[in-house]
CSV table of C-alpha atoms in Angstrom, one decimal:
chain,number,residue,atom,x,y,z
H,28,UNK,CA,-11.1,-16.0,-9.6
H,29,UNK,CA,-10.6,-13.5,-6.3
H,30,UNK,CA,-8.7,-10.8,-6.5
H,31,UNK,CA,-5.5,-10.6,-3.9
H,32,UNK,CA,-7.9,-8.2,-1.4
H,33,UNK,CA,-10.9,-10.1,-1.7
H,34,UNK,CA,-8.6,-13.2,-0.4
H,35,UNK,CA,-7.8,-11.4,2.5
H,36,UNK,CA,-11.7,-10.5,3.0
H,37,UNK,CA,-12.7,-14.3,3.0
H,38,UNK,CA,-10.0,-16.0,4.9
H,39,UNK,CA,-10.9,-13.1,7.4
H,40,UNK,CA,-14.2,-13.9,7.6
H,41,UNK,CA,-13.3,-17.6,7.7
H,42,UNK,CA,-11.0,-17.8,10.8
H,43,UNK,CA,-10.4,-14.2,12.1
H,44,UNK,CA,-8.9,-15.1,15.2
H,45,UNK,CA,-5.6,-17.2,13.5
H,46,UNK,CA,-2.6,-15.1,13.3
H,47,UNK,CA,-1.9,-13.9,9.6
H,48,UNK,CA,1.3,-11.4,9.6
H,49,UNK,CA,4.1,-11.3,11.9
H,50,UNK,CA,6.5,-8.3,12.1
H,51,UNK,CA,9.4,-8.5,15.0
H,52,UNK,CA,7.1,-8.2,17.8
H,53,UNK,CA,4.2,-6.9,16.2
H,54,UNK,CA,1.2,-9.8,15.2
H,55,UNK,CA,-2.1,-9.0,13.6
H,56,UNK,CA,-4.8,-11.5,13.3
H,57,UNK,CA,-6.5,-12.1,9.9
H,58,UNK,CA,-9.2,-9.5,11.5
H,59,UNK,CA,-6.9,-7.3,12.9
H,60,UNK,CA,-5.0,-7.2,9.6
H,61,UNK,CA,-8.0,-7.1,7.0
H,62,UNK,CA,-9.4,-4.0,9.5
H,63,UNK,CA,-6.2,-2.2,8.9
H,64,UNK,CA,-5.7,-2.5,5.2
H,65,UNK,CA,-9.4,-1.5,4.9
H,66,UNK,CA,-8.8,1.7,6.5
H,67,UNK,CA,-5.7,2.5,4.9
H,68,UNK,CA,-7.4,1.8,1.5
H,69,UNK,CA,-9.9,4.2,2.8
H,70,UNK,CA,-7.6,6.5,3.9
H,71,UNK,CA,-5.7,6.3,0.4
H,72,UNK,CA,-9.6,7.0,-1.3
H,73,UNK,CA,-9.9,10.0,0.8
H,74,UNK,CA,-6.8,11.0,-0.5
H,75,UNK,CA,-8.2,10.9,-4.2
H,76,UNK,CA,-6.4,7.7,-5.1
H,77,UNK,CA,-8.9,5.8,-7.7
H,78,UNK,CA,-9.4,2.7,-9.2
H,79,UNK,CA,-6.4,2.7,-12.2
H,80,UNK,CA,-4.6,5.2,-10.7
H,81,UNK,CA,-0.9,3.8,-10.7
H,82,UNK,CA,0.5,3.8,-7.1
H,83,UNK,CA,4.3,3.5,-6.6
H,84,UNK,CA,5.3,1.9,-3.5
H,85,UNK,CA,9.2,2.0,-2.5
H,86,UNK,CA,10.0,0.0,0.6
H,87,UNK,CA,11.8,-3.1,2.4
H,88,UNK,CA,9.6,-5.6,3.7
H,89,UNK,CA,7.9,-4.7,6.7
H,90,UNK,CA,4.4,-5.4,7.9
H,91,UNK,CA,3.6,-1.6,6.9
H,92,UNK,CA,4.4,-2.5,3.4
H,93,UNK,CA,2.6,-5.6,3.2
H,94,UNK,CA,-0.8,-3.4,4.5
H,95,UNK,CA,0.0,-0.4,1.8
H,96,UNK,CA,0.1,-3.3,-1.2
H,97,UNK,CA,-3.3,-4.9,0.6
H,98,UNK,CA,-4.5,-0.9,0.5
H,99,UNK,CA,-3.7,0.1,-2.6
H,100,UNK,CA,-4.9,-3.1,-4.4
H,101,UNK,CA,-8.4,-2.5,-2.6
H,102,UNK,CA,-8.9,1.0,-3.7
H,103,UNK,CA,-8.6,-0.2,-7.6
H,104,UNK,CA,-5.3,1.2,-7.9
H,105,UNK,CA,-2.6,-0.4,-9.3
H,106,UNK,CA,0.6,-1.2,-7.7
H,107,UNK,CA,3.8,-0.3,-9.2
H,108,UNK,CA,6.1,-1.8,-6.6
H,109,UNK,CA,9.7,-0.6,-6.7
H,110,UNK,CA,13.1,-1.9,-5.3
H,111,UNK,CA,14.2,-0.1,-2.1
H,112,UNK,CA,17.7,0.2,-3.4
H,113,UNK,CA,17.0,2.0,-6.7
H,114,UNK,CA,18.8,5.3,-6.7
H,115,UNK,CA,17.6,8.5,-7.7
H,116,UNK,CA,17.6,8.2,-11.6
H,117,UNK,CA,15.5,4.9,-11.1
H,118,UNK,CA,12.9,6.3,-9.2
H,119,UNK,CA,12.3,9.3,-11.5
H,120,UNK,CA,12.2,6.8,-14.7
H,121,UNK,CA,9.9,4.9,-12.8
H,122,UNK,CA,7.4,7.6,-11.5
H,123,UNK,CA,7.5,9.0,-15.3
H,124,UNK,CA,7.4,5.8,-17.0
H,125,UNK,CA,4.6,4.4,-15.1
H,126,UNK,CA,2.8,8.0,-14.4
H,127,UNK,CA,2.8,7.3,-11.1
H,128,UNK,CA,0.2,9.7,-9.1
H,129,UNK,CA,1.6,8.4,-5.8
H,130,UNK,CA,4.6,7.7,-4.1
H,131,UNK,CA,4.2,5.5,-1.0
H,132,UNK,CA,7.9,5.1,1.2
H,133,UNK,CA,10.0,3.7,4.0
H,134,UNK,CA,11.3,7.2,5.8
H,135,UNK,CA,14.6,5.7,5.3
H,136,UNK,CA,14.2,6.2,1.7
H,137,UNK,CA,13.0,10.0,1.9
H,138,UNK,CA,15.9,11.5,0.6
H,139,UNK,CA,16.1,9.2,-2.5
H,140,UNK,CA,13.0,9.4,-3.2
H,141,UNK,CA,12.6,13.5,-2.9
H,142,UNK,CA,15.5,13.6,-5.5
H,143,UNK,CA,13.6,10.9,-7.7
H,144,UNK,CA,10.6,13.0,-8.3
H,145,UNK,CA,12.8,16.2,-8.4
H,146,UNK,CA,14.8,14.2,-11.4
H,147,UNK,CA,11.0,13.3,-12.7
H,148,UNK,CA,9.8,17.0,-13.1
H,149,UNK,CA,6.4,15.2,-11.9
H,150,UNK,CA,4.7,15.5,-9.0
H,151,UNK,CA,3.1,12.6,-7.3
H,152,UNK,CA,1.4,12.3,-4.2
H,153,UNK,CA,4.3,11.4,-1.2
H,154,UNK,CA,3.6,9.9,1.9
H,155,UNK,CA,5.5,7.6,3.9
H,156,UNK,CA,4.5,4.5,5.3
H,157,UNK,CA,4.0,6.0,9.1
H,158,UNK,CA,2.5,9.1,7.7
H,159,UNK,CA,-0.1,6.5,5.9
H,160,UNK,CA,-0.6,4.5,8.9
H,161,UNK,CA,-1.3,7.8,11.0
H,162,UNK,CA,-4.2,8.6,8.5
H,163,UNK,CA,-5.2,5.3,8.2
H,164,UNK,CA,-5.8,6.3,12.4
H,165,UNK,CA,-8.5,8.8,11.2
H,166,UNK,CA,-12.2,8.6,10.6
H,167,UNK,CA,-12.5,7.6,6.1
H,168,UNK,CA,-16.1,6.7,4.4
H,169,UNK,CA,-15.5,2.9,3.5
H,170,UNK,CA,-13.9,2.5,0.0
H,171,UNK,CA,-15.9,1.6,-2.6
H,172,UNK,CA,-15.1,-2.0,-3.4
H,173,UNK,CA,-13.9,-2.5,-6.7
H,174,UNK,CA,-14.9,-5.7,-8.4
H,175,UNK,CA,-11.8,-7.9,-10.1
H,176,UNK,CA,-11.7,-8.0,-13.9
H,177,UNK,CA,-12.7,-10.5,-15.7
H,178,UNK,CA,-9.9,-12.4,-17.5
């Protein structure tokens, strides 16, 4: 069976052109959209996140978060999505319980989550969705694929 990003890959290949995510204004084509979360999961690899690393990702939905669950699931990580109205305490039980090495946000949720990992005593690796998207911008070696488990 295909993993979730190797979907994207195939109906990509299959009909680029058709319109796959719509955000308010913003549209992205199946191309346009399996381009992006291939350069954020690159982005993410050349920020040392590796397959099995546990990535927490804290936002509403938004066409950035939708790219960021595409990017981490590509890089082998594994997604530990959490609810954008968890408060402070939450968010620390989370990053500790799942050993979270990253944190990946909406900016509207800086605050909560800075005291979250403060509460933790850990310290993942924080980036917001924007300040993902801006490295996504920049020039990545192609992340190695990771192949999906057998069952």
């Amino acid at each position: 069976m295909p993993s979730i990003p190797e979907t994207l890959r195939t109906t990509a290949a299959r009909c680029p052109d058709r319109e796959a995510l719509v955000f308010g204004a913003r549209r992205r084509t199946y191309r346009e959209l399996d381009q992006e979360v291939e350069r954020t999961a690159a982005a993410l690899a050349a920020q040392g996140i590796a397959p099995g690393d546990r990535v927490l990702l804290m936002s509403p939905n938004s066409d950035a978060f939708v790219i960021a669950v595409y990017a981490v699931l590509r890089t082998g990580a594994l997604l530990v999505p959490a609810n954008p109205r968890n408060a402070p305490p939450e968010v620390a039980h989370l990053i500790t319980d799942a050993g979270a090495a990253a944190l990946l946000y909406a900016p509207a949720l800086g605050d909560v989550v800075a005291e979250g990992v403060r509460r933790s005593g850990a310290s993942p690796w924080l980036l917001s969705l924007p300040e993902l998207a801006e490295l996504a911008a920049g020039e990545h070696p192609p992340v190695a694929h990771v192949p999906a488990e057998a069952d």
